Structure formats: C-alpha cells, structure tokens
C-alpha cells in the first residue's frame, strides 16, 4: 500500500436505528480524508480534519454528542500523534467544540505531551480557543440518558458497552510520503466519575504509531484498554511476525481473555491494514490506493474487507 486511511466510529452495541447515521458519518469522514490524501496533504492535517468532522457530527460520542459524566458535565479526551514520537494529548477537557484541535496545538507547541482539566483550559485560552456552552455539545439524547442514569445506582459505565449506544472516533492515515498519523477523540463513558480519564489520550492505549510500521487507534471500555495497552499491543504482535489483520485480532483476543475487556482497534501501514472488535458492532471505513471505499459496521463487514496482504 502506498497511501490510505482507516476510520472507526466506536465499538459498542450500536442500535439498528443508528446504523445509517454511523455509516453516513463514516462515509463523510472517509470522503474528506481520502480526497485530502489524493491532494498530497500531510497525514497529521488529514487526521485532524477527519476527527473535527466526526466531533461535529452528533452521532458519535466525541465533541458534540458526548456522554455526560456523573455530575452532568461534558469532559472530553483526545490525542493526535505521528510516527516520529511526536504527541499532543488532552484529557478531562470541559466544553470545547473540538478537543482534537487543542491536542494538535499541544503537538505543535512541542512542550508537554499531555495537558488535563484546568491546565488544558489555560493552554487553550492562551492559544485562542474559545470555550463553548455545554448546550452547544449536549444533544437531547444524552440529556435523557443522564436523567435516566442519574439515580440508577446499579449502573456502572462498563454496562454501557453492552447497551444500545455508540462511541469514540479514531483514524489512522498513511500519506503519499509514507508518514503515519493517528488521532482519536471521545466524550468517554456515560456517568463516568468527574476527572476520569480513559484510554483515548494515553499513547499506547488509545493510539500508537511507529515509523515504517503501523498506526493504531482504539475504541471501547477505556479502563480495560489501558490495562492491556491495547494499541501498543497490536505492534507487539506485528513485531512478532503477525500481519496487520492478525495483529488486531490477537490484541482483541488478549483483551477478551485477560481482562474480559470490550472494544475494537483499527490499524494501517505500508504492509496493510487490520481491524477487529469484540463488541456486537463497530462502525468503520477504509480506503487506500489499492482498496476502494469500504464502509461497514458488523463482523461480517469486517470479514468482507479486501485485505491487501491476503492477495
Ligand atoms: N474509549 C473511550 C473511553 O473509555 O473513554
């Protein structure tokens, strides 16, 4: 493969009535990303723009449409990284429309790798980002969910992955010059404790990338994804000789067996691509110089991807 892009829109039990919204959102993001790739854009710029589009789409749990935490606030995490070990990451960020843009500003500033909460807000203000109102991110669906769960003491955030809902967004981009970028953004899990940070902003958990190898973006129940360093684990299998698809399958199998975790991963590099998930569904899309646009959401769609390393 010379260049390509893969995108996910969260690994959950996505309900039938939300399938079209997911497929449309992924399709829009893929069209944007692939057209930028063909125009010779830089992998990191493409990854950022694709995630901005998905953050602005209320279908997904990122930016507009994020879940509310236990106090009824929006707290978001995001990461962007490239294959030269450059990383920008933000966590527990309240009320900004596009957390990925703040992660990108941290990446560009090249000082800290990760900023959280109030510190991230101070940085964002210094760099001219405007905070928005919670109403700008809150959609009726999430307000209803919050009111329903607020007094339900039996609910724990991991349960959400078995319920009819939706999730995090992520992408891996290999540009025409062979550079790989990864980006992921999330509103986290419903009713999460204030200050809770998931896998998304943690390099090695929510995303990982190495030069001339693979980029990886994850989704799912963050606590378990952190425990097994899911994204870095894909590279562990790859380094042991598994192909990109097998590497994702092995990592998800390890997640299931070791911590009974729930989630999915996508990966892409010159040697091919892979994706795997152990939730009922994961919205995804892929397009490369060798594979036409392919969008899917079910396990059978995942199996139908024309993986180039197999041909
Ligand atoms: N994977 C997103 C989260 O758990 O926050």
PDB file of C-alpha atoms and ligand atoms in Angstrom:
ATOM      1  CA  UNK A   1       0.000   0.000   0.000  1.00  0.00           C
ATOM      2  CA  UNK A   2       1.318   3.453  -0.879  1.00  0.00           C
ATOM      3  CA  UNK A   3      -1.260   5.540   0.967  1.00  0.00           C
ATOM      4  CA  UNK A   4      -4.589   5.100   2.729  1.00  0.00           C
ATOM      5  CA  UNK A   5      -6.904   5.935   5.588  1.00  0.00           C
ATOM      6  CA  UNK A   6      -8.927   3.898   8.075  1.00  0.00           C
ATOM      7  CA  UNK A   7     -11.556   5.342  10.440  1.00  0.00           C
ATOM      8  CA  UNK A   8     -13.646   3.996  13.318  1.00  0.00           C
ATOM      9  CA  UNK A   9     -16.775   5.408  14.905  1.00  0.00           C
ATOM     10  CA  UNK A  10     -16.803   3.415  18.131  1.00  0.00           C
ATOM     11  CA  UNK A  11     -17.163  -0.223  19.189  1.00  0.00           C
ATOM     12  CA  UNK A  12     -20.442  -0.746  21.021  1.00  0.00           C
ATOM     13  CA  UNK A  13     -23.808  -2.400  20.565  1.00  0.00           C
ATOM     14  CA  UNK A  14     -24.852   0.263  18.044  1.00  0.00           C
ATOM     15  CA  UNK A  15     -28.653   0.060  17.704  1.00  0.00           C
ATOM     16  CA  UNK A  16     -30.251  -0.639  14.308  1.00  0.00           C
ATOM     17  CA  UNK A  17     -31.873   2.798  14.187  1.00  0.00           C
ATOM     18  CA  UNK A  18     -28.452   4.484  14.463  1.00  0.00           C
ATOM     19  CA  UNK A  19     -26.682   2.341  11.868  1.00  0.00           C
ATOM     20  CA  UNK A  20     -27.404   4.668   8.915  1.00  0.00           C
ATOM     21  CA  UNK A  21     -26.215   7.730  10.860  1.00  0.00           C
ATOM     22  CA  UNK A  22     -22.984   5.917  11.678  1.00  0.00           C
ATOM     23  CA  UNK A  23     -22.399   4.757   8.122  1.00  0.00           C
ATOM     24  CA  UNK A  24     -23.142   8.244   6.757  1.00  0.00           C
ATOM     25  CA  UNK A  25     -20.827   9.892   9.281  1.00  0.00           C
ATOM     26  CA  UNK A  26     -18.001   7.474   8.498  1.00  0.00           C
ATOM     27  CA  UNK A  27     -18.607   7.890   4.762  1.00  0.00           C
ATOM     28  CA  UNK A  28     -18.395  11.693   5.004  1.00  0.00           C
ATOM     29  CA  UNK A  29     -15.179  11.450   7.008  1.00  0.00           C
ATOM     30  CA  UNK A  30     -13.679   8.925   4.583  1.00  0.00           C
ATOM     31  CA  UNK A  31     -14.528  11.054   1.552  1.00  0.00           C
ATOM     32  CA  UNK A  32     -12.891  14.071   3.162  1.00  0.00           C
ATOM     33  CA  UNK A  33      -9.822  12.136   4.312  1.00  0.00           C
ATOM     34  CA  UNK A  34      -9.226  10.342   1.042  1.00  0.00           C
ATOM     35  CA  UNK A  35      -9.658  13.473  -1.083  1.00  0.00           C
ATOM     36  CA  UNK A  36      -7.062  15.222   1.100  1.00  0.00           C
ATOM     37  CA  UNK A  37      -4.744  12.233   0.715  1.00  0.00           C
ATOM     38  CA  UNK A  38      -5.015  12.418  -3.059  1.00  0.00           C
ATOM     39  CA  UNK A  39      -4.285  16.155  -2.864  1.00  0.00           C
ATOM     40  CA  UNK A  40      -0.956  15.333  -1.191  1.00  0.00           C
ATOM     41  CA  UNK A  41      -1.928  16.632   2.245  1.00  0.00           C
ATOM     42  CA  UNK A  42       0.138  15.767   5.288  1.00  0.00           C
ATOM     43  CA  UNK A  43      -1.040  12.738   7.364  1.00  0.00           C
ATOM     44  CA  UNK A  44      -1.414  14.791  10.546  1.00  0.00           C
ATOM     45  CA  UNK A  45      -3.523  17.518   8.895  1.00  0.00           C
ATOM     46  CA  UNK A  46      -5.794  14.874   7.400  1.00  0.00           C
ATOM     47  CA  UNK A  47      -6.161  13.029  10.712  1.00  0.00           C
ATOM     48  CA  UNK A  48      -7.090  16.273  12.490  1.00  0.00           C
ATOM     49  CA  UNK A  49      -9.648  17.337   9.857  1.00  0.00           C
ATOM     50  CA  UNK A  50     -11.290  13.913   9.793  1.00  0.00           C
ATOM     51  CA  UNK A  51     -11.681  13.933  13.574  1.00  0.00           C
ATOM     52  CA  UNK A  52     -13.044  17.507  13.557  1.00  0.00           C
ATOM     53  CA  UNK A  53     -15.739  16.382  11.118  1.00  0.00           C
ATOM     54  CA  UNK A  54     -16.648  13.449  13.375  1.00  0.00           C
ATOM     55  CA  UNK A  55     -16.588  15.616  16.534  1.00  0.00           C
ATOM     56  CA  UNK A  56     -19.077  17.932  14.844  1.00  0.00           C
ATOM     57  CA  UNK A  57     -21.392  15.021  13.998  1.00  0.00           C
ATOM     58  CA  UNK A  58     -23.716  14.379  16.994  1.00  0.00           C
ATOM     59  CA  UNK A  59     -23.996  10.707  16.028  1.00  0.00           C
ATOM     60  CA  UNK A  60     -20.735   9.973  17.834  1.00  0.00           C
ATOM     61  CA  UNK A  61     -19.522  10.209  21.431  1.00  0.00           C
ATOM     62  CA  UNK A  62     -16.964  12.949  20.716  1.00  0.00           C
ATOM     63  CA  UNK A  63     -17.296  16.738  20.716  1.00  0.00           C
ATOM     64  CA  UNK A  64     -20.995  17.417  20.036  1.00  0.00           C
ATOM     65  CA  UNK A  65     -22.930  14.368  21.258  1.00  0.00           C
ATOM     66  CA  UNK A  66     -20.513  13.428  24.063  1.00  0.00           C
ATOM     67  CA  UNK A  67     -21.865  11.475  27.024  1.00  0.00           C
ATOM     68  CA  UNK A  68     -22.377  13.354  30.281  1.00  0.00           C
ATOM     69  CA  UNK A  69     -20.395  12.431  33.380  1.00  0.00           C
ATOM     70  CA  UNK A  70     -21.871  11.690  36.813  1.00  0.00           C
ATOM     71  CA  UNK A  71     -22.238  15.419  37.553  1.00  0.00           C
ATOM     72  CA  UNK A  72     -23.927  16.165  34.229  1.00  0.00           C
ATOM     73  CA  UNK A  73     -20.824  17.765  32.679  1.00  0.00           C
ATOM     74  CA  UNK A  74     -19.080  17.058  29.375  1.00  0.00           C
ATOM     75  CA  UNK A  75     -15.440  16.014  29.885  1.00  0.00           C
ATOM     76  CA  UNK A  76     -13.581  15.009  26.741  1.00  0.00           C
ATOM     77  CA  UNK A  77     -10.253  13.335  25.885  1.00  0.00           C
ATOM     78  CA  UNK A  78      -8.313  13.440  22.584  1.00  0.00           C
ATOM     79  CA  UNK A  79      -4.913  12.537  21.141  1.00  0.00           C
ATOM     80  CA  UNK A  80      -3.009  13.149  17.924  1.00  0.00           C
ATOM     81  CA  UNK A  81       0.411  11.619  17.183  1.00  0.00           C
ATOM     82  CA  UNK A  82       2.824  10.926  14.343  1.00  0.00           C
ATOM     83  CA  UNK A  83       5.417   8.261  13.611  1.00  0.00           C
ATOM     84  CA  UNK A  84       8.322  10.374  14.905  1.00  0.00           C
ATOM     85  CA  UNK A  85       7.139  10.030  18.545  1.00  0.00           C
ATOM     86  CA  UNK A  86       5.512  13.457  18.486  1.00  0.00           C
ATOM     87  CA  UNK A  87       2.314  13.528  20.507  1.00  0.00           C
ATOM     88  CA  UNK A  88      -0.324  16.046  21.615  1.00  0.00           C
ATOM     89  CA  UNK A  89      -2.963  14.913  24.048  1.00  0.00           C
ATOM     90  CA  UNK A  90      -5.676  16.452  26.184  1.00  0.00           C
ATOM     91  CA  UNK A  91      -7.857  14.950  28.925  1.00  0.00           C
ATOM     92  CA  UNK A  92     -10.837  15.874  31.119  1.00  0.00           C
ATOM     93  CA  UNK A  93     -11.479  18.938  28.972  1.00  0.00           C
ATOM     94  CA  UNK A  94     -14.767  20.758  29.533  1.00  0.00           C
ATOM     95  CA  UNK A  95     -16.772  22.461  26.827  1.00  0.00           C
ATOM     96  CA  UNK A  96     -14.656  22.952  23.741  1.00  0.00           C
ATOM     97  CA  UNK A  97     -16.238  22.063  20.401  1.00  0.00           C
ATOM     98  CA  UNK A  98     -13.149  20.326  19.021  1.00  0.00           C
ATOM     99  CA  UNK A  99     -10.771  18.798  21.597  1.00  0.00           C
ATOM    100  CA  UNK A 100      -8.642  17.380  18.771  1.00  0.00           C
ATOM    101  CA  UNK A 101      -7.681  20.942  17.759  1.00  0.00           C
ATOM    102  CA  UNK A 102      -6.349  21.563  21.262  1.00  0.00           C
ATOM    103  CA  UNK A 103      -4.450  18.242  21.156  1.00  0.00           C
ATOM    104  CA  UNK A 104      -2.987  19.416  17.832  1.00  0.00           C
ATOM    105  CA  UNK A 105      -1.950  22.751  19.335  1.00  0.00           C
ATOM    106  CA  UNK A 106      -0.155  20.857  22.142  1.00  0.00           C
ATOM    107  CA  UNK A 107       1.511  18.694  19.472  1.00  0.00           C
ATOM    108  CA  UNK A 108       2.640  21.789  17.535  1.00  0.00           C
ATOM    109  CA  UNK A 109       3.812  23.639  20.644  1.00  0.00           C
ATOM    110  CA  UNK A 110       6.131  20.695  21.366  1.00  0.00           C
ATOM    111  CA  UNK A 111       6.488  21.219  25.105  1.00  0.00           C
ATOM    112  CA  UNK A 112       4.271  18.926  27.163  1.00  0.00           C
ATOM    113  CA  UNK A 113       2.831  15.780  25.651  1.00  0.00           C
ATOM    114  CA  UNK A 114      -0.430  15.875  27.608  1.00  0.00           C
ATOM    115  CA  UNK A 115      -2.473  18.518  29.455  1.00  0.00           C
ATOM    116  CA  UNK A 116      -5.553  17.877  31.589  1.00  0.00           C
ATOM    117  CA  UNK A 117      -8.518  19.767  33.011  1.00  0.00           C
ATOM    118  CA  UNK A 118      -7.852  23.323  34.161  1.00  0.00           C
ATOM    119  CA  UNK A 119      -4.292  23.289  32.762  1.00  0.00           C
ATOM    120  CA  UNK A 120      -5.573  22.272  29.354  1.00  0.00           C
ATOM    121  CA  UNK A 121      -8.102  25.117  29.546  1.00  0.00           C
ATOM    122  CA  UNK A 122      -5.378  27.653  30.379  1.00  0.00           C
ATOM    123  CA  UNK A 123      -3.323  26.400  27.420  1.00  0.00           C
ATOM    124  CA  UNK A 124      -6.353  26.509  25.108  1.00  0.00           C
ATOM    125  CA  UNK A 125      -7.128  30.093  26.138  1.00  0.00           C
ATOM    126  CA  UNK A 126      -3.519  31.151  25.527  1.00  0.00           C
ATOM    127  CA  UNK A 127      -3.747  29.693  22.038  1.00  0.00           C
ATOM    128  CA  UNK A 128      -7.013  31.487  21.243  1.00  0.00           C
ATOM    129  CA  UNK A 129      -9.506  28.626  21.567  1.00  0.00           C
ATOM    130  CA  UNK A 130     -12.967  29.715  22.695  1.00  0.00           C
ATOM    131  CA  UNK A 131     -14.845  27.662  25.250  1.00  0.00           C
ATOM    132  CA  UNK A 132     -18.424  26.880  24.237  1.00  0.00           C
ATOM    133  CA  UNK A 133     -21.533  26.362  26.357  1.00  0.00           C
ATOM    134  CA  UNK A 134     -22.469  22.847  27.427  1.00  0.00           C
ATOM    135  CA  UNK A 135     -25.676  23.359  25.412  1.00  0.00           C
ATOM    136  CA  UNK A 136     -23.545  23.507  22.246  1.00  0.00           C
ATOM    137  CA  UNK A 137     -22.299  19.949  22.881  1.00  0.00           C
ATOM    138  CA  UNK A 138     -25.310  18.471  24.596  1.00  0.00           C
ATOM    139  CA  UNK A 139     -27.872  16.673  22.490  1.00  0.00           C
ATOM    140  CA  UNK A 140     -31.340  15.720  23.787  1.00  0.00           C
ATOM    141  CA  UNK A 141     -30.491  12.039  23.639  1.00  0.00           C
ATOM    142  CA  UNK A 142     -27.650  12.486  26.162  1.00  0.00           C
ATOM    143  CA  UNK A 143     -29.685  14.685  28.495  1.00  0.00           C
ATOM    144  CA  UNK A 144     -32.338  11.945  28.580  1.00  0.00           C
ATOM    145  CA  UNK A 145     -29.697   9.274  29.206  1.00  0.00           C
ATOM    146  CA  UNK A 146     -28.201  11.344  32.052  1.00  0.00           C
ATOM    147  CA  UNK A 147     -31.581  11.878  33.730  1.00  0.00           C
ATOM    148  CA  UNK A 148     -32.344   8.158  33.445  1.00  0.00           C
ATOM    149  CA  UNK A 149     -28.983   7.027  34.852  1.00  0.00           C
ATOM    150  CA  UNK A 150     -28.586   9.755  37.473  1.00  0.00           C
ATOM    151  CA  UNK A 151     -30.359   7.875  40.243  1.00  0.00           C
ATOM    152  CA  UNK A 152     -29.706   4.367  38.960  1.00  0.00           C
ATOM    153  CA  UNK A 153     -27.170   3.110  41.493  1.00  0.00           C
ATOM    154  CA  UNK A 154     -26.873  -0.270  39.807  1.00  0.00           C
ATOM    155  CA  UNK A 155     -25.416   1.266  36.595  1.00  0.00           C
ATOM    156  CA  UNK A 156     -21.658   1.098  36.052  1.00  0.00           C
ATOM    157  CA  UNK A 157     -20.061   2.753  32.977  1.00  0.00           C
ATOM    158  CA  UNK A 158     -18.848  -0.594  31.518  1.00  0.00           C
ATOM    159  CA  UNK A 159     -22.512  -1.656  31.208  1.00  0.00           C
ATOM    160  CA  UNK A 160     -22.916   0.991  28.516  1.00  0.00           C
ATOM    161  CA  UNK A 161     -20.864  -1.133  26.095  1.00  0.00           C
ATOM    162  CA  UNK A 162     -23.450  -3.898  26.302  1.00  0.00           C
ATOM    163  CA  UNK A 163     -26.314  -1.455  25.806  1.00  0.00           C
ATOM    164  CA  UNK A 164     -27.674   0.077  22.640  1.00  0.00           C
ATOM    165  CA  UNK A 165     -25.440   3.110  22.286  1.00  0.00           C
ATOM    166  CA  UNK A 166     -22.430   4.469  20.354  1.00  0.00           C
ATOM    167  CA  UNK A 167     -18.849   5.689  20.768  1.00  0.00           C
ATOM    168  CA  UNK A 168     -15.443   7.235  20.290  1.00  0.00           C
ATOM    169  CA  UNK A 169     -13.986   8.246  16.899  1.00  0.00           C
ATOM    170  CA  UNK A 170     -10.495   7.487  15.589  1.00  0.00           C
ATOM    171  CA  UNK A 171      -8.399   7.388  12.449  1.00  0.00           C
ATOM    172  CA  UNK A 172      -5.037   6.210  11.087  1.00  0.00           C
ATOM    173  CA  UNK A 173      -3.630   7.928   7.985  1.00  0.00           C
ATOM    174  CA  UNK A 174      -0.684   6.894   5.783  1.00  0.00           C
ATOM    175  CA  UNK A 175       0.117   9.749   3.414  1.00  0.00           C
ATOM    176  CA  UNK A 176       1.809   9.683  -0.002  1.00  0.00           C
ATOM    177  CA  UNK A 177       5.178  10.407   1.596  1.00  0.00           C
ATOM    178  CA  UNK A 178       4.859   7.369   3.886  1.00  0.00           C
ATOM    179  CA  UNK A 179       4.153   9.372   7.054  1.00  0.00           C
ATOM    180  CA  UNK A 180       1.659   7.847   9.502  1.00  0.00           C
ATOM    181  CA  UNK A 181      -0.587   9.865  11.836  1.00  0.00           C
ATOM    182  CA  UNK A 182      -3.176   8.701  14.365  1.00  0.00           C
ATOM    183  CA  UNK A 183      -5.953  10.688  16.054  1.00  0.00           C
ATOM    184  CA  UNK A 184      -8.740   9.744  18.482  1.00  0.00           C
ATOM    185  CA  UNK A 185     -11.412  11.776  20.298  1.00  0.00           C
ATOM    186  CA  UNK A 186     -14.054  10.822  22.871  1.00  0.00           C
ATOM    187  CA  UNK A 187     -16.572  12.041  25.386  1.00  0.00           C
ATOM    188  CA  UNK A 188     -15.678   8.989  27.483  1.00  0.00           C
ATOM    189  CA  UNK A 189     -18.270   6.762  29.101  1.00  0.00           C
ATOM    190  CA  UNK A 190     -21.757   7.697  30.369  1.00  0.00           C
ATOM    191  CA  UNK A 191     -21.948   8.642  34.063  1.00  0.00           C
ATOM    192  CA  UNK A 192     -18.162   8.432  34.441  1.00  0.00           C
ATOM    193  CA  UNK A 193     -16.771   9.958  37.656  1.00  0.00           C
ATOM    194  CA  UNK A 194     -15.569  13.552  37.258  1.00  0.00           C
ATOM    195  CA  UNK A 195     -11.851  13.544  36.453  1.00  0.00           C
ATOM    196  CA  UNK A 196     -11.976  10.053  34.971  1.00  0.00           C
ATOM    197  CA  UNK A 197      -9.536   9.651  32.072  1.00  0.00           C
ATOM    198  CA  UNK A 198      -9.997   6.788  29.606  1.00  0.00           C
ATOM    199  CA  UNK A 199      -7.641   5.139  27.154  1.00  0.00           C
ATOM    200  CA  UNK A 200      -8.076   7.691  24.373  1.00  0.00           C
ATOM    201  CA  UNK A 201      -5.497  10.349  25.356  1.00  0.00           C
ATOM    202  CA  UNK A 202      -2.889   7.798  26.511  1.00  0.00           C
ATOM    203  CA  UNK A 203      -0.219   6.944  23.923  1.00  0.00           C
ATOM    204  CA  UNK A 204      -0.004   3.149  23.795  1.00  0.00           C
ATOM    205  CA  UNK A 205      -3.599   2.685  24.994  1.00  0.00           C
ATOM    206  CA  UNK A 206      -5.937   4.849  22.869  1.00  0.00           C
ATOM    207  CA  UNK A 207      -3.473   5.219  19.993  1.00  0.00           C
ATOM    208  CA  UNK A 208       0.041   4.253  18.979  1.00  0.00           C
ATOM    209  CA  UNK A 209       2.269   4.655  15.933  1.00  0.00           C
ATOM    210  CA  UNK A 210       5.771   3.679  14.805  1.00  0.00           C
ATOM    211  CA  UNK A 211       7.656   4.750  11.689  1.00  0.00           C
ATOM    212  CA  UNK A 212       7.533   2.341   8.743  1.00  0.00           C
ATOM    213  CA  UNK A 213       5.340   0.004  10.788  1.00  0.00           C
ATOM    214  CA  UNK A 214       1.736   0.690  11.821  1.00  0.00           C
ATOM    215  CA  UNK A 215      -0.514   3.310  13.349  1.00  0.00           C
ATOM    216  CA  UNK A 216      -3.277   2.080  15.667  1.00  0.00           C
ATOM    217  CA  UNK A 217      -6.441   3.712  17.051  1.00  0.00           C
ATOM    218  CA  UNK A 218      -8.611   2.051  19.704  1.00  0.00           C
ATOM    219  CA  UNK A 219     -12.169   2.278  20.989  1.00  0.00           C
ATOM    220  CA  UNK A 220     -14.132   0.606  23.756  1.00  0.00           C
ATOM    221  CA  UNK A 221     -14.211   0.477  27.546  1.00  0.00           C
ATOM    222  CA  UNK A 222     -11.175   2.580  28.409  1.00  0.00           C
ATOM    223  CA  UNK A 223     -10.322   1.107  31.799  1.00  0.00           C
ATOM    224  CA  UNK A 224      -9.702  -2.327  30.259  1.00  0.00           C
ATOM    225  CA  UNK A 225      -7.958  -0.923  27.173  1.00  0.00           C
ATOM    226  CA  UNK A 226      -5.485   0.885  29.457  1.00  0.00           C
ATOM    227  CA  UNK A 227      -4.780  -2.284  31.462  1.00  0.00           C
ATOM    228  CA  UNK A 228      -3.587  -4.157  28.354  1.00  0.00           C
ATOM    229  CA  UNK A 229      -2.101  -1.130  26.498  1.00  0.00           C
ATOM    230  CA  UNK A 230      -4.231  -2.230  23.592  1.00  0.00           C
ATOM    231  CA  UNK A 231      -2.754  -0.061  20.805  1.00  0.00           C
ATOM    232  CA  UNK A 232       0.877  -0.801  21.672  1.00  0.00           C
ATOM    233  CA  UNK A 233      -0.090  -4.486  21.958  1.00  0.00           C
ATOM    234  CA  UNK A 234      -1.075  -4.541  18.269  1.00  0.00           C
ATOM    235  CA  UNK A 235       2.529  -3.539  17.466  1.00  0.00           C
ATOM    236  CA  UNK A 236       3.825  -6.262  19.813  1.00  0.00           C
ATOM    237  CA  UNK A 237       2.055  -8.882  17.729  1.00  0.00           C
ATOM    238  CA  UNK A 238       3.168  -7.211  14.493  1.00  0.00           C
ATOM    239  CA  UNK A 239       6.796  -7.266  15.678  1.00  0.00           C
ATOM    240  CA  UNK A 240       6.413 -10.983  16.373  1.00  0.00           C
ATOM    241  CA  UNK A 241       5.558 -11.601  12.698  1.00  0.00           C
ATOM    242  CA  UNK A 242       1.771 -11.402  12.584  1.00  0.00           C
ATOM    243  CA  UNK A 243       0.295  -9.431   9.657  1.00  0.00           C
ATOM    244  CA  UNK A 244      -1.700  -6.252  10.429  1.00  0.00           C
ATOM    245  CA  UNK A 245      -5.088  -8.014  10.456  1.00  0.00           C
ATOM    246  CA  UNK A 246      -3.838 -10.859  12.653  1.00  0.00           C
ATOM    247  CA  UNK A 247      -2.176  -8.328  14.968  1.00  0.00           C
ATOM    248  CA  UNK A 248      -5.513  -6.594  15.607  1.00  0.00           C
ATOM    249  CA  UNK A 249      -7.278  -9.937  16.118  1.00  0.00           C
ATOM    250  CA  UNK A 250      -4.619 -11.146  18.549  1.00  0.00           C
ATOM    251  CA  UNK A 251      -4.788  -7.897  20.525  1.00  0.00           C
ATOM    252  CA  UNK A 252      -8.587  -8.076  20.831  1.00  0.00           C
ATOM    253  CA  UNK A 253      -8.403 -11.746  21.769  1.00  0.00           C
ATOM    254  CA  UNK A 254      -5.893 -10.825  24.505  1.00  0.00           C
ATOM    255  CA  UNK A 255      -8.249  -8.042  25.703  1.00  0.00           C
ATOM    256  CA  UNK A 256     -11.107 -10.562  25.977  1.00  0.00           C
ATOM    257  CA  UNK A 257      -9.101 -13.271  27.705  1.00  0.00           C
ATOM    258  CA  UNK A 258      -7.014 -11.205  30.102  1.00  0.00           C
ATOM    259  CA  UNK A 259      -9.477  -8.630  31.451  1.00  0.00           C
ATOM    260  CA  UNK A 260     -12.798  -9.512  29.771  1.00  0.00           C
ATOM    261  CA  UNK A 261     -12.486  -6.106  28.074  1.00  0.00           C
ATOM    262  CA  UNK A 262     -14.781  -4.779  25.380  1.00  0.00           C
ATOM    263  CA  UNK A 263     -13.551  -2.788  22.407  1.00  0.00           C
ATOM    264  CA  UNK A 264     -12.004  -2.570  18.980  1.00  0.00           C
ATOM    265  CA  UNK A 265      -8.866  -1.477  17.126  1.00  0.00           C
ATOM    266  CA  UNK A 266      -8.019  -0.301  13.613  1.00  0.00           C
ATOM    267  CA  UNK A 267      -4.554  -0.282  12.071  1.00  0.00           C
ATOM    268  CA  UNK A 268      -2.866   0.767   8.854  1.00  0.00           C
ATOM    269  CA  UNK A 269       0.651   0.871   7.448  1.00  0.00           C
ATOM    270  CA  UNK A 270       2.529   0.187   4.228  1.00  0.00           C
ATOM    271  CA  UNK A 271       2.191  -3.567   4.780  1.00  0.00           C
ATOM    272  CA  UNK A 272      -1.576  -3.485   5.010  1.00  0.00           C
ATOM    273  CA  UNK A 273      -4.472  -2.862   7.345  1.00  0.00           C
ATOM    274  CA  UNK A 274      -6.458  -4.593  10.011  1.00  0.00           C
ATOM    275  CA  UNK A 275      -9.436  -4.162  12.281  1.00  0.00           C
ATOM    276  CA  UNK A 276     -11.018  -6.253  14.995  1.00  0.00           C
ATOM    277  CA  UNK A 277     -13.661  -5.800  17.698  1.00  0.00           C
ATOM    278  CA  UNK A 278     -15.415  -7.992  20.264  1.00  0.00           C
ATOM    279  CA  UNK A 279     -18.483  -5.786  20.683  1.00  0.00           C
ATOM    280  CA  UNK A 280     -21.572  -6.501  18.562  1.00  0.00           C
ATOM    281  CA  UNK A 281     -20.707  -3.639  16.204  1.00  0.00           C
ATOM    282  CA  UNK A 282     -18.009  -1.139  15.305  1.00  0.00           C
ATOM    283  CA  UNK A 283     -18.584   1.487  12.610  1.00  0.00           C
ATOM    284  CA  UNK A 284     -15.580   1.674  10.281  1.00  0.00           C
ATOM    285  CA  UNK A 285     -14.419   2.816   6.868  1.00  0.00           C
ATOM    286  CA  UNK A 286     -11.269   2.310   4.843  1.00  0.00           C
ATOM    287  CA  UNK A 287      -9.864   3.462   1.512  1.00  0.00           C
ATOM    288  CA  UNK A 288      -6.371   3.063   0.105  1.00  0.00           C
ATOM    289  CA  UNK A 289      -4.640   3.322  -3.249  1.00  0.00           C
ATOM    290  CA  UNK A 290      -5.414  -0.416  -3.556  1.00  0.00           C
ATOM    291  CA  UNK A 291      -8.899  -0.639  -1.964  1.00  0.00           C
ATOM    292  CA  UNK A 292     -11.982   1.339  -2.961  1.00  0.00           C
ATOM    293  CA  UNK A 293     -14.059   2.996  -0.250  1.00  0.00           C
ATOM    294  CA  UNK A 294     -15.353   0.275   2.096  1.00  0.00           C
ATOM    295  CA  UNK A 295     -17.747   1.108   4.947  1.00  0.00           C
ATOM    296  CA  UNK A 296     -19.075  -1.398   7.488  1.00  0.00           C
ATOM    297  CA  UNK A 297     -20.426  -1.948  10.973  1.00  0.00           C
ATOM    298  CA  UNK A 298     -20.967  -5.697  11.573  1.00  0.00           C
ATOM    299  CA  UNK A 299     -18.489  -8.570  11.995  1.00  0.00           C
ATOM    300  CA  UNK A 300     -19.426  -9.874   8.558  1.00  0.00           C
ATOM    301  CA  UNK A 301     -18.491  -6.476   7.053  1.00  0.00           C
ATOM    302  CA  UNK A 302     -15.128  -6.702   8.777  1.00  0.00           C
ATOM    303  CA  UNK A 303     -14.575 -10.125   7.237  1.00  0.00           C
ATOM    304  CA  UNK A 304     -15.517  -8.799   3.790  1.00  0.00           C
ATOM    305  CA  UNK A 305     -12.815  -6.075   3.688  1.00  0.00           C
ATOM    306  CA  UNK A 306     -10.426  -6.858   0.783  1.00  0.00           C
ATOM    307  CA  UNK A 307      -7.289  -7.006   2.966  1.00  0.00           C
ATOM    308  CA  UNK A 308      -4.430  -6.388   0.580  1.00  0.00           C
ATOM    309  CA  UNK A 309      -1.842  -8.518   2.387  1.00  0.00           C
ATOM    310  CA  UNK A 310      -4.014 -11.557   1.668  1.00  0.00           C
ATOM    311  CA  UNK A 311      -3.956 -11.087  -2.116  1.00  0.00           C
TER     312      UNK A 311
HETATM  313  N1  LIG B   1     -12.587   4.517  24.877  1.00  0.00           N
HETATM  314  C1  LIG B   1     -13.114   5.686  25.383  1.00  0.00           C
HETATM  315  C2  LIG B   1     -13.171   5.739  26.832  1.00  0.00           C
HETATM  316  O1  LIG B   1     -13.297   4.720  27.514  1.00  0.00           O
HETATM  317  O2  LIG B   1     -13.109   6.828  27.358  1.00  0.00           O
END
